[in-house]
Coordinates of C-alpha atoms in Angstrom, one line a residue:
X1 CA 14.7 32.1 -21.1
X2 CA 14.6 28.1 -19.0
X3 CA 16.1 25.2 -16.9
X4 CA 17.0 21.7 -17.6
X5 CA 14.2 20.1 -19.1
X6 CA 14.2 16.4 -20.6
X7 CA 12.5 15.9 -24.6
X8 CA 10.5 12.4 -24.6
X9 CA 12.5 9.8 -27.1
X10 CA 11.0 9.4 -30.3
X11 CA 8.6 6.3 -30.2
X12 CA 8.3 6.5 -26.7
X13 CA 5.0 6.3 -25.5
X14 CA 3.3 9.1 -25.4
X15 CA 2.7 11.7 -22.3
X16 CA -0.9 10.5 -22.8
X17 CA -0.5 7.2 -21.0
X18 CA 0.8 8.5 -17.9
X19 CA -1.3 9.2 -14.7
X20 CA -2.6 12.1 -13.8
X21 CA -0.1 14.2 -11.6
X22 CA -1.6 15.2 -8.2
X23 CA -2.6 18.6 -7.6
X24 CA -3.2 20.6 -4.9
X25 CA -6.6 21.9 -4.3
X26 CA -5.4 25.3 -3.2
X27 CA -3.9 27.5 -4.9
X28 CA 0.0 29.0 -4.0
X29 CA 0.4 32.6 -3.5
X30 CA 1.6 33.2 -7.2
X31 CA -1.3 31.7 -8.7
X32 CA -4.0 33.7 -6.6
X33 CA -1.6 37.0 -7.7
X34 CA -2.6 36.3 -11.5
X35 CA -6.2 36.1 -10.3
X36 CA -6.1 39.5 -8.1
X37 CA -3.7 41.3 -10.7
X38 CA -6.2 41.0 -13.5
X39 CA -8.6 43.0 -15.1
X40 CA -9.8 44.3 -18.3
X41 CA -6.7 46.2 -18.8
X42 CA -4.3 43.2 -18.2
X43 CA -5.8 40.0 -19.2
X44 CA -3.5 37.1 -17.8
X45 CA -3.9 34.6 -20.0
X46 CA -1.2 32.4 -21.7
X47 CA -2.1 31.0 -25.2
X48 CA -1.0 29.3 -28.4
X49 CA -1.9 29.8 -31.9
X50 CA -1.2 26.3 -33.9
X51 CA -1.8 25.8 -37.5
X52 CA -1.8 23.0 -38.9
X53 CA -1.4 21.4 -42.4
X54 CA -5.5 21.2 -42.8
X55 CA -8.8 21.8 -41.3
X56 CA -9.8 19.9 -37.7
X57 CA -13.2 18.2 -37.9
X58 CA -15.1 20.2 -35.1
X59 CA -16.7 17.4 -33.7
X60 CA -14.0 15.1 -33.7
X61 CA -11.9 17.6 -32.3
X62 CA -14.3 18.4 -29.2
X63 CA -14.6 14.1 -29.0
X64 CA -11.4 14.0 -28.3
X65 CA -10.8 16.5 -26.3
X66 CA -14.0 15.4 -24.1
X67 CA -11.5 11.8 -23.8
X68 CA -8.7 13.3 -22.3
X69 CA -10.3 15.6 -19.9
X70 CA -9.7 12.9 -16.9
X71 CA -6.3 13.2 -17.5
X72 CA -6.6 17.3 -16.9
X73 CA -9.0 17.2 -13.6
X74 CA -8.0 21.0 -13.4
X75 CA -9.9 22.1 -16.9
X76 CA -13.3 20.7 -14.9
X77 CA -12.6 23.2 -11.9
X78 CA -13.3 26.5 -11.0
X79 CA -11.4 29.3 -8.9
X80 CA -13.3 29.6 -5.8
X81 CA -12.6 31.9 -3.5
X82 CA -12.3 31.2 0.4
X83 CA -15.8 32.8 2.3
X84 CA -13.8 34.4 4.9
X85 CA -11.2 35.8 2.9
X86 CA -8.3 34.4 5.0
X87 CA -6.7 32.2 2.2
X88 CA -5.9 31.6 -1.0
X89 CA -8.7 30.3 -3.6
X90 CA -9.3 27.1 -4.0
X91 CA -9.9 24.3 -7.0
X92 CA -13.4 23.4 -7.0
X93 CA -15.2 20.9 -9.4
X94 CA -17.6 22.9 -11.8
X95 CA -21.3 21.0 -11.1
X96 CA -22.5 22.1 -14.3
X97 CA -19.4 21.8 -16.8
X98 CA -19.5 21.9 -20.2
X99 CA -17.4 21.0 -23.1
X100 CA -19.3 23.5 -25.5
X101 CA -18.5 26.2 -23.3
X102 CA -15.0 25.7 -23.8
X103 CA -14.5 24.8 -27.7
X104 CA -15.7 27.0 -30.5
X105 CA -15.7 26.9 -34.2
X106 CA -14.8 30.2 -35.8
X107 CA -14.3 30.9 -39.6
X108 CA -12.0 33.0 -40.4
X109 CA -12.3 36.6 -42.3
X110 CA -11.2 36.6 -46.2
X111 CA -8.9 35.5 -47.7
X112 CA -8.0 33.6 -44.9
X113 CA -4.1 34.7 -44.8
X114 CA -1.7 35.5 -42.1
X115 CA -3.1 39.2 -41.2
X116 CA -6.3 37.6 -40.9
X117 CA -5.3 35.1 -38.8
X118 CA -2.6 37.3 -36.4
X119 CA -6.1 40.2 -36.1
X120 CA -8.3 37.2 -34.9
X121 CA -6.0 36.0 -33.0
X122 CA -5.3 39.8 -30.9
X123 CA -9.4 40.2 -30.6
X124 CA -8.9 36.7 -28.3
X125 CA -6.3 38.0 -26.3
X126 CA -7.8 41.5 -25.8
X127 CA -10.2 39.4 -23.7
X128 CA -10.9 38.2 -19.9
X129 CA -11.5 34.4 -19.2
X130 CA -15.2 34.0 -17.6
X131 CA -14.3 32.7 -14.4
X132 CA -17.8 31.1 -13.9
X133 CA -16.0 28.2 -16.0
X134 CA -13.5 26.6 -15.7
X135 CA -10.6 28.8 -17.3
X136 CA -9.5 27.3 -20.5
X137 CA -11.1 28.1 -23.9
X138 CA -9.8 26.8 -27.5
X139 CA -11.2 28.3 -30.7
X140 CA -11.1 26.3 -33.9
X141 CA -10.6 28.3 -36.9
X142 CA -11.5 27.3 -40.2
X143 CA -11.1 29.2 -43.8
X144 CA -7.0 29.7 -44.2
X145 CA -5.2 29.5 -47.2
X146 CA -3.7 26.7 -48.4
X147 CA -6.4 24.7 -47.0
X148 CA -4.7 24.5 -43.5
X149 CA -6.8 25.0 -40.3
X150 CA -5.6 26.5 -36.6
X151 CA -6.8 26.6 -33.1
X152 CA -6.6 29.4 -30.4
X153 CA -6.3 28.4 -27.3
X154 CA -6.1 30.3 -24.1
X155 CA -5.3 29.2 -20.1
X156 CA -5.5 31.2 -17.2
X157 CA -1.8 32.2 -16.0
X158 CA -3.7 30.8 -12.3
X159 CA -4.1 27.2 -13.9
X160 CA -0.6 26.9 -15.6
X161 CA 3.0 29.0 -16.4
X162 CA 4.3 28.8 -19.8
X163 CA 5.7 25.4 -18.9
X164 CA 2.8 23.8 -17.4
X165 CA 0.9 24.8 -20.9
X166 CA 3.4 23.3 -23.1
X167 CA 2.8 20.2 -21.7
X168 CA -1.3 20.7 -21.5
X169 CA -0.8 21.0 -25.2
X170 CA 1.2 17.8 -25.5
X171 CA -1.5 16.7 -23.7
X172 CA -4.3 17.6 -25.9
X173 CA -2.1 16.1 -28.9
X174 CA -1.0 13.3 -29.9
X175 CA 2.2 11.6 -31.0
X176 CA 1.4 9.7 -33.7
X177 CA -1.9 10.7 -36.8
X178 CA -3.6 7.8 -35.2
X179 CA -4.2 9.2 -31.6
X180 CA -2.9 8.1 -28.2
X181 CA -3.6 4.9 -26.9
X182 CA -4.8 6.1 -23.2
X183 CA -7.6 8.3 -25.4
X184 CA -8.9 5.2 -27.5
X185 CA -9.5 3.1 -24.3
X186 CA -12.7 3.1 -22.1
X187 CA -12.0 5.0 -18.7
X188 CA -14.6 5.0 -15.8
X189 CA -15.2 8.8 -14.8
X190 CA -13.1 9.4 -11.4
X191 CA -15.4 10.5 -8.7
X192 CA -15.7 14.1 -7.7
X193 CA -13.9 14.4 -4.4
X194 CA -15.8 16.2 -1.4
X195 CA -16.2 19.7 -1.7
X196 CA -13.6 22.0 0.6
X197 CA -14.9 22.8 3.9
X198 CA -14.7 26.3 4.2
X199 CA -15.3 26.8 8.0
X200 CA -13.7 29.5 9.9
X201 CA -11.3 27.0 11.6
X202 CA -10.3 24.7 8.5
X203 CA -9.9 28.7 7.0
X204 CA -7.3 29.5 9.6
X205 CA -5.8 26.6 9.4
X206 CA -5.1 26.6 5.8
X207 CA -3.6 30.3 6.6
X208 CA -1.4 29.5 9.0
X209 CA 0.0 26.6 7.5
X210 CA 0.8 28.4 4.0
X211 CA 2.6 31.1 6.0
X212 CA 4.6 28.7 7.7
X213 CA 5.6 27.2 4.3
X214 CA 6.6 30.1 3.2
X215 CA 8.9 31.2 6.0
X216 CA 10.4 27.7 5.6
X217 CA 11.4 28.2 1.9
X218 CA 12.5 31.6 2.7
X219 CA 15.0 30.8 5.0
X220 CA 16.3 27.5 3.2
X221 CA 16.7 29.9 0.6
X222 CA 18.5 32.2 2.4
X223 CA 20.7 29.6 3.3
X224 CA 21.6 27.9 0.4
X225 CA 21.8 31.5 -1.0
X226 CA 24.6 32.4 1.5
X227 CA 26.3 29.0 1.5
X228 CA 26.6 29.7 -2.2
X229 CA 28.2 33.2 -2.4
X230 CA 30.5 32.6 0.8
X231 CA 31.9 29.3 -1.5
X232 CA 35.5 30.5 -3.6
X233 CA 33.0 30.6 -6.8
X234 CA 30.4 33.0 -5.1
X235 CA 33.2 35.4 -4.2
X236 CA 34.2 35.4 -7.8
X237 CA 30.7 35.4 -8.8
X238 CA 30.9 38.5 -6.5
X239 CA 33.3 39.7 -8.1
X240 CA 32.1 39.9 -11.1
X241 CA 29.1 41.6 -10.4
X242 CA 30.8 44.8 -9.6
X243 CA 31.8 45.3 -13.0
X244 CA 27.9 45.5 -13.6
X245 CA 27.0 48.3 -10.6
X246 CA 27.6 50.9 -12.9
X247 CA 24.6 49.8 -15.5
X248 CA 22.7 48.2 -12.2
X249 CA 22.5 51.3 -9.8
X250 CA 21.7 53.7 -13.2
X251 CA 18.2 55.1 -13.1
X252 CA 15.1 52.7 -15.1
X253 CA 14.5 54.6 -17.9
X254 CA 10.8 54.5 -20.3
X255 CA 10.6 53.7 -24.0
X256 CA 8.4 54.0 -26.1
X257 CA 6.3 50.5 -25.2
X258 CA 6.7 51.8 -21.7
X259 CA 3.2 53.4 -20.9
X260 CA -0.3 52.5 -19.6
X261 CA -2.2 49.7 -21.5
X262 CA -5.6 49.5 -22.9
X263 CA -6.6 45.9 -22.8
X264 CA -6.9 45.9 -26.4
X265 CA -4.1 43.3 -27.5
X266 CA -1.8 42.7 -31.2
X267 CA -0.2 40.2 -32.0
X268 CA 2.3 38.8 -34.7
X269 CA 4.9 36.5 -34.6
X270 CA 7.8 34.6 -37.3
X271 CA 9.7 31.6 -37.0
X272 CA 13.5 30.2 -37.5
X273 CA 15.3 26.8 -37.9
X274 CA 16.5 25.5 -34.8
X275 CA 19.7 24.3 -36.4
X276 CA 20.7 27.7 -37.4
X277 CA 20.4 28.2 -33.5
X278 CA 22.9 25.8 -33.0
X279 CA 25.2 26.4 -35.6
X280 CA 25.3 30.3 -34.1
X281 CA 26.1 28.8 -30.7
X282 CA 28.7 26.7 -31.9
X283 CA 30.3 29.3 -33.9
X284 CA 30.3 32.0 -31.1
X285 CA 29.6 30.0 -28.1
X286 CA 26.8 30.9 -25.6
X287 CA 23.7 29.5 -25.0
X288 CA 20.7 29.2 -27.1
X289 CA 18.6 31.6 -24.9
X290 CA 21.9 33.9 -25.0
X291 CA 21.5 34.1 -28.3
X292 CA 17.8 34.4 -28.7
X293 CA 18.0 36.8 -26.2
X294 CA 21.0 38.7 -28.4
X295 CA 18.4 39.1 -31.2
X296 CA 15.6 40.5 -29.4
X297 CA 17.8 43.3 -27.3
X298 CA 19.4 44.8 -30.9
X299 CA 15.6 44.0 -32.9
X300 CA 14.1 46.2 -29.8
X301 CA 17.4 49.0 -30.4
X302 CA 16.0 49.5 -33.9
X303 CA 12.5 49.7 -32.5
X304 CA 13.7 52.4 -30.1
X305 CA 15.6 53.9 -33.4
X306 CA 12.3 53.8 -35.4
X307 CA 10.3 56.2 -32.6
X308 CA 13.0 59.3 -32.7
X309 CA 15.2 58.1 -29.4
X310 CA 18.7 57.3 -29.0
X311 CA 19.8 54.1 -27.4
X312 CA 23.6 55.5 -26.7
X313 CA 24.4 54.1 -23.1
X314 CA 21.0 53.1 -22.3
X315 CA 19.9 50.4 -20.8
X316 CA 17.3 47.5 -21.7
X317 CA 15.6 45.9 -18.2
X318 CA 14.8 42.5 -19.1
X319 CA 12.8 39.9 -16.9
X320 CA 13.2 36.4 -18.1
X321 CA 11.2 33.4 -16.3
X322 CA 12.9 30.3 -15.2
X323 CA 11.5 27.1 -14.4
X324 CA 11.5 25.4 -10.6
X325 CA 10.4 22.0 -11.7
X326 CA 13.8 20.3 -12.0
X327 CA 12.4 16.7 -13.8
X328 CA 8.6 17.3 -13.7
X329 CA 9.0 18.5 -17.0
X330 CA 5.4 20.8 -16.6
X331 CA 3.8 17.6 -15.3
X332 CA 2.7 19.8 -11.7
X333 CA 0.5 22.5 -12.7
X334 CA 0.3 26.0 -11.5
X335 CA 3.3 28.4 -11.4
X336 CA 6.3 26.5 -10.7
X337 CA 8.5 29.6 -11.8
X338 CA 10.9 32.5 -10.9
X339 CA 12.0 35.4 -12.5
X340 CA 16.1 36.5 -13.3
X341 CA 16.5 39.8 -14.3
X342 CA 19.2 41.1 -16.4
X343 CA 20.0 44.5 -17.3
X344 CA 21.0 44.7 -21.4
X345 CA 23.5 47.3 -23.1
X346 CA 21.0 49.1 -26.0
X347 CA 24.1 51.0 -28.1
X348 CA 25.9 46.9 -29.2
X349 CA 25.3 47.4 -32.9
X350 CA 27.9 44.8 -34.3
X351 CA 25.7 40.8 -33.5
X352 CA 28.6 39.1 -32.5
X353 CA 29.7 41.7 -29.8
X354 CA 25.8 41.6 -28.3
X355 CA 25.9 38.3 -28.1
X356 CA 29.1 38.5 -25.7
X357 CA 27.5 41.2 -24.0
X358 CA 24.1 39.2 -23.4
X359 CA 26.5 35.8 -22.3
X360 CA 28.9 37.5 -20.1
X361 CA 25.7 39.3 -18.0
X362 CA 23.5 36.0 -18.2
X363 CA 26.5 34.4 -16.6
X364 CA 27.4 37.0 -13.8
X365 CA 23.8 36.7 -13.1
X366 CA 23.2 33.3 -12.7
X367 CA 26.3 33.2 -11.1
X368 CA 25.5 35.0 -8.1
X369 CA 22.2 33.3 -8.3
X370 CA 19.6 36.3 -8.6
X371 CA 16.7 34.3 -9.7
X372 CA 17.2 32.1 -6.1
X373 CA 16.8 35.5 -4.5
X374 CA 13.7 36.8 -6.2
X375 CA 12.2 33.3 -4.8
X376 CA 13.3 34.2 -1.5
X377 CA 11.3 37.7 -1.8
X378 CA 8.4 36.2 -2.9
X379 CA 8.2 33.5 0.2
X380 CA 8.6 36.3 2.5
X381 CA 5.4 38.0 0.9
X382 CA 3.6 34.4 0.7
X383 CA 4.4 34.7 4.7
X384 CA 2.3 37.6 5.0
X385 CA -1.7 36.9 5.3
X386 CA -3.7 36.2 2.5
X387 CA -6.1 39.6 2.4
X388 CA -2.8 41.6 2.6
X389 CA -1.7 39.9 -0.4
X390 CA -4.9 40.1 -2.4
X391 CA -4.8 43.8 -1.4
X392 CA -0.9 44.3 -2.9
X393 CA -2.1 42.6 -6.3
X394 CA -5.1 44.3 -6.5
X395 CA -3.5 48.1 -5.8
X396 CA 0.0 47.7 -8.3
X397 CA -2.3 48.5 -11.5
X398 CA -3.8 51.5 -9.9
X399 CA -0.3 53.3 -8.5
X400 CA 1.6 54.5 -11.2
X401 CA 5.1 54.5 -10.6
X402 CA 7.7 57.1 -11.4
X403 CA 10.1 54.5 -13.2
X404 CA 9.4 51.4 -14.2
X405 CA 11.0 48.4 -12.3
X406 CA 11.3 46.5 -15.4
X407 CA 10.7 47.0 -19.5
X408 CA 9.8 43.8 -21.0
X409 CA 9.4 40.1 -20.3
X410 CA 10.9 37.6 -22.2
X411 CA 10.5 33.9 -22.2
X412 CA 11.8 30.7 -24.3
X413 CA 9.1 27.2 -23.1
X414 CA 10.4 23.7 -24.8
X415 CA 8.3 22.3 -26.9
X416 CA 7.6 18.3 -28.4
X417 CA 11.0 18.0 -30.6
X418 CA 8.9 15.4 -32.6
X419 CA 5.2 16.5 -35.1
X420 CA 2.0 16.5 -33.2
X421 CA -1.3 15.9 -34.3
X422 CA -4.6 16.0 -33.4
X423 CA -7.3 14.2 -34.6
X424 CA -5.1 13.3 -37.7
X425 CA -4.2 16.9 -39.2
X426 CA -0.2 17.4 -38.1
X427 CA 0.5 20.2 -35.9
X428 CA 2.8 22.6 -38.1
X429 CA 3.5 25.7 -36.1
X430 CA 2.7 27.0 -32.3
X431 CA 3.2 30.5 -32.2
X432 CA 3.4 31.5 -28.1
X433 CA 2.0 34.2 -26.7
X434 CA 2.8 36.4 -23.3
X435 CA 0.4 38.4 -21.3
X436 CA 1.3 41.8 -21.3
X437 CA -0.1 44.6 -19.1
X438 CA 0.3 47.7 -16.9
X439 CA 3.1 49.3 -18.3
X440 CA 4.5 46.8 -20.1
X441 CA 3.5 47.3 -23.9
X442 CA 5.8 45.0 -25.5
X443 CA 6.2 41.0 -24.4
X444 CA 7.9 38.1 -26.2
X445 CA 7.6 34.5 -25.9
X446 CA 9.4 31.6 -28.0
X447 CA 8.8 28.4 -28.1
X448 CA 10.7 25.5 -29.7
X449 CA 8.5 22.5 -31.7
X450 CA 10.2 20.2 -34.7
X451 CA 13.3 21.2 -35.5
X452 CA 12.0 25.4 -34.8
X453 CA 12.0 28.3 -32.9
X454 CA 8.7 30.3 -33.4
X455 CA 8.6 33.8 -31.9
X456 CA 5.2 35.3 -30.9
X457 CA 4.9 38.8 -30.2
X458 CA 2.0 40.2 -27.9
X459 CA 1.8 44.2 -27.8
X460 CA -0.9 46.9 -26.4
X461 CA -2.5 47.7 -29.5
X462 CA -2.7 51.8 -28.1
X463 CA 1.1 51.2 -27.0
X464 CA 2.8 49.6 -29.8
X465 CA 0.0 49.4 -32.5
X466 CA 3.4 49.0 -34.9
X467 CA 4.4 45.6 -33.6
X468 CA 4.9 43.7 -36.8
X469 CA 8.3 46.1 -37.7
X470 CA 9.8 44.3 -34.4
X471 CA 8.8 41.2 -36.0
X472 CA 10.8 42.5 -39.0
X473 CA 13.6 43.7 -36.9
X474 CA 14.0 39.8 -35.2
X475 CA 13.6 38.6 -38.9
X476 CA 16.5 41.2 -39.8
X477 CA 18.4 40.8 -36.4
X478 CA 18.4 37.1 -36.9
X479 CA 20.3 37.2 -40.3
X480 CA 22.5 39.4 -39.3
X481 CA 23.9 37.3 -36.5
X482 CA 23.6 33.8 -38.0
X483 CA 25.6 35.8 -41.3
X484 CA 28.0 36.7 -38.9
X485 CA 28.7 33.3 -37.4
X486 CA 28.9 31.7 -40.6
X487 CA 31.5 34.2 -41.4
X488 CA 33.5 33.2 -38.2
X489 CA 33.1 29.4 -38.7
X490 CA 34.4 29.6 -42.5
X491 CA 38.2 28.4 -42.1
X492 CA 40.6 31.5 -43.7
X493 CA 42.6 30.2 -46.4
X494 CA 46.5 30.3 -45.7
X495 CA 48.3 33.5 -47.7
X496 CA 50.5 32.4 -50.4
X497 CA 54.4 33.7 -49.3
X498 CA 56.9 34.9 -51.9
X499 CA 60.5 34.0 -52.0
X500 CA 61.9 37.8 -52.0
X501 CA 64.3 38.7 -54.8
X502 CA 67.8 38.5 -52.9
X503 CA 68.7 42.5 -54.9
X504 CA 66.1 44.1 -52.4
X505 CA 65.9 44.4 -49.4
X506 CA 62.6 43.0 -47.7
X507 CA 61.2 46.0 -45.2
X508 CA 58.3 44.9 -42.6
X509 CA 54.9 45.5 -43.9
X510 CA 52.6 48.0 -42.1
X511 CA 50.2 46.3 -40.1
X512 CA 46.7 46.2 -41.9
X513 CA 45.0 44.3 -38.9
X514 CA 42.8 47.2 -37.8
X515 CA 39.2 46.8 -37.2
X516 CA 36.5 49.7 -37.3
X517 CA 35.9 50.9 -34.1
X518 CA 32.4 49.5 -32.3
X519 CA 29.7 50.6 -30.4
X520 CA 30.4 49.0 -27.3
X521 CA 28.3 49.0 -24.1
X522 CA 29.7 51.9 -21.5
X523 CA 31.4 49.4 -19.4
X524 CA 33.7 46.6 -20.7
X525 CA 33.0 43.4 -19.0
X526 CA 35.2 40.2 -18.9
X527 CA 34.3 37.2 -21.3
X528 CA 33.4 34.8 -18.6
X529 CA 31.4 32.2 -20.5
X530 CA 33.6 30.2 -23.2
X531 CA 32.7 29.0 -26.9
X532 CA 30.8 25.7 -26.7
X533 CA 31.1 23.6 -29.4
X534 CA 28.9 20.8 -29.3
X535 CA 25.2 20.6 -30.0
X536 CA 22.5 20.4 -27.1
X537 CA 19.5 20.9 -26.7
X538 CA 16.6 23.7 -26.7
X539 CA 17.0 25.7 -22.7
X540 CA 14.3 28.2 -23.1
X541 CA 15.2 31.9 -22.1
X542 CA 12.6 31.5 -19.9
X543 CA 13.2 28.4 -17.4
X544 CA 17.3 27.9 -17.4
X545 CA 17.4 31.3 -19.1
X546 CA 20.5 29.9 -20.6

């Protein structure tokens, strides 16, 4: 689900030792929508559950989080909003902050295994971040198996996207069992600046200015939109796409993770080895969020399957998010994102034919660049004034819609390619989790870390309180696909000929090269994205979505 986005070398210094990037104090329209659209019922936070390969000292572990805080100026600030109500809300240093508001201990429930640890983990997510505090909170967890410990931790979708956390949580880590060097050396606490001054004219002001940059951004967008699709490849691009109206213009359909949510949140998750990732992409070409993507759509058919309804031409909306941040690598925090949606064929049974299927409608959408022009859209509402705004966010959870505009969200972050630690204990998993909500039940998230993809799924637990048999269904899904790619990579050994016998007469054979017929998507679409061979890098679904 992501865009280009650069790994650090191993042995190069760590992210620790840079500056701190400089923020803005106020917020963009997109992060003040994540603070209007919440409430009990859809609690926007995005989170992590780690494990790691033993317990974290508490104390230790809040020491050195307490080091690196200057290097996060954002987890000492609060949301304020503006007095008059003309603007967006604003980053505010917290007078009375404090680190034991933010980091708990918490032992977990015997025996301390992953059931335990996936049910504590859904009671954290079920709830709302106080927004008297700054809004980040990390629970250690002691008592697993194995002797291992973990850590929760949550961040308001306002503070960071799924990007802008990744690289919090480098942040929080370190490279190397000995800790960063920027933590070990004394730092002189940066003055607070002045506070904002939130006079009518300096309100207006920041209003007017906001809409302005927004109309700006719209119309270069617009621009390099239409310079784009009036080029030779946007008219084939065009082209393309109207082999897709017929699955576009059908009706959005419910499933059954389609409904209103409770608040109340589940969550499970698995893992696989990044190399089998490449080795399917080699074999059958794609992308690596083509084929994660590939995996999910036929795991979520079964699912369908499993609740007594047919998938037969149907239909999966998917909304995948995909990074703006070019080189910043999730330095610039905040929601640096847009969305690209793709509309998925349910009825693919056979792996290798969904993964064509998901490459060939990735490409056609990317192609006519439809994640430019959701970024467009959502300028032109930035344009608009501030209470209008607050208003729209504020009113979508209480006006249920006939259909839904979309069915799930899926998103694929980079993570560190090289082990983590912190405070000595190496990081061994980081399972990611989505924020789900309104009517959409079901959300997955992966992230890559070390050599593996690890899938974390978030569900209502009144919704889908049977979650875990998707998590089976990936698990299943997976195999199946990386089975059949190993099949098509194995070189066919040459037939052996016979020298006829020169008294008979040699007749031609009937052909035997006939293949079962498949349950293919209602409308055939041309192949447009070639086998790659080489290996590359992680590009999560969610910020090149490809």
């Amino acid at each position: 689900v992501a865009c280009n986005r650069r790994h650090p070398k191993p042995g190069a210094e760590h992210q620790m030792d840079k500056k701190p990037p400089v923020l803005s104090r106020r917020l963009s329209g997109i992060d003040a929508a994540f603070l209007y659209l919440e409430r009990k019922e859809i609690p926007l936070n995005i989170a992590a559950v780690a494990i790691f390969d033993g317990p974290i000292p508490f104390r230790q572990f809040v020491a050195n989080i307490d080091s690196k805080l200057d290097l996060i100026p954002r987890y000492r600030q609060l949301a304020v909003p503006p007095p008059f109500n003309l603007g967006y809300p604003t980053w505010e240093d917290d007078p009375g902050f404090d680190i034991k508001r933010h980091i708990f201990p918490l032992r977990l429930d015997a025996p301390g295994g992953e059931a335990e640890l996936e049910a504590l983990a859904g009671r954290l997510l079920s709830q709302v971040l106080d927004r008297s505090k700054p809004l980040w909170e990390i629970h250690l967890v002691d008592g697993l198996k194995d002797g291992r410990g973990a850590l929760i931790a949550r961040i308001h979708h306002a503070l960071a996207d799924g990007v802008a956390g990744a690289a919090l949580l480098r942040v929080m880590l370190d490279s190397t069992p000995q800790g960063s060097r920027a933590a070990r050396q004394p730092r002189a606490r940066a003055a607070c600046p002045p506070p904002a001054e939130h006079t009518l004219a300096e309100q207006i002001g920041s209003a007017i200015q906001s809409a302005l940059e927004n109309v700006v951004a719209a119309e270069a967008g617009l621009l390099s939109l239409a310079d784009g699709l009036l080029s030779d490849r946007g008219k084939n691009a065009l082209q393309d796409l109207a082999t897709l109206l017929p699955e576009l213009l059908q009706p959005p359909e419910r499933f059954p993770f389609n409904k209103p949510c409770s608040g109340d949140r589940k969550f499970c998750w698995t893992e696989v080895d990044f190399s089998e990732v490449k080795a399917i992409r080699a074999a059958l070409g794609g992308k690596v969020n083509d084929v994660l993507l590939s995996v999910v759509v036929r795991a979520v058919a079964r699912y369908i399957r499993l609740h007594g309804e047919k998938v037969n031409g149907r239909f999966l909306r998917v909304v995948c998010p995909v990074n703006l941040r070019g080189d910043e690598n999730g330095d610039s925090l905040g929601n640096r994102i847009t969305f690209l949606p793709v509309v998925l064929p349910l009825d693919v049974r056979d792996p290798v034919a969904m993964l064509r299927a998901v490459t060939t409608r990735m490409e056609i959408m990317k192609s006519v660049r439809a994640a430019e022009l959701v970024a467009i859209a959502a300028s032109c509402m930035g344009a608009t004034p501030a209470p209008m705004q607050e208003l729209f966010w504020r009113g979508i959870p209480l006006v249920p819609l006939p259909l839904p505009l979309l069915n799930m969200i899926c998103t694929n972050v980079s993570g560190s390619p090289t082990p983590l630690y912190s405070v000595g204990r190496r990081l061994l998993a980081s399972y990611p989790h989505v924020p789900t909500g309104y009517e959409l039940g079901l959300g997955v998230a992966v992230q890559s870390y070390d050599g593996k993809l690890f899938f974390g799924l978030t569900a209502d637990a009144h919704v889908a309180p049977d979650v875990a048999r998707l998590r089976d269904f990936i698990r299943a899904c997976f195999h199946d696909l990386s089975k059949a790619a190993a099949k098509s990579a194995r070189p066919r050994p040459a037939k052996r000929t016979q020298r006829p016998k020169p008294a008979e007469p040699v007749e031609p054979a009937a052909s035997t090269n006939r293949s079962a017929p498949e349950e293919l998507a209602p409308a055939p679409l041309p192949d447009t994205a070639p086998a790659v061979a080489e290996v590359v890098q992680p590009e999560p679904v969610s910020s090149r979505v490809a």
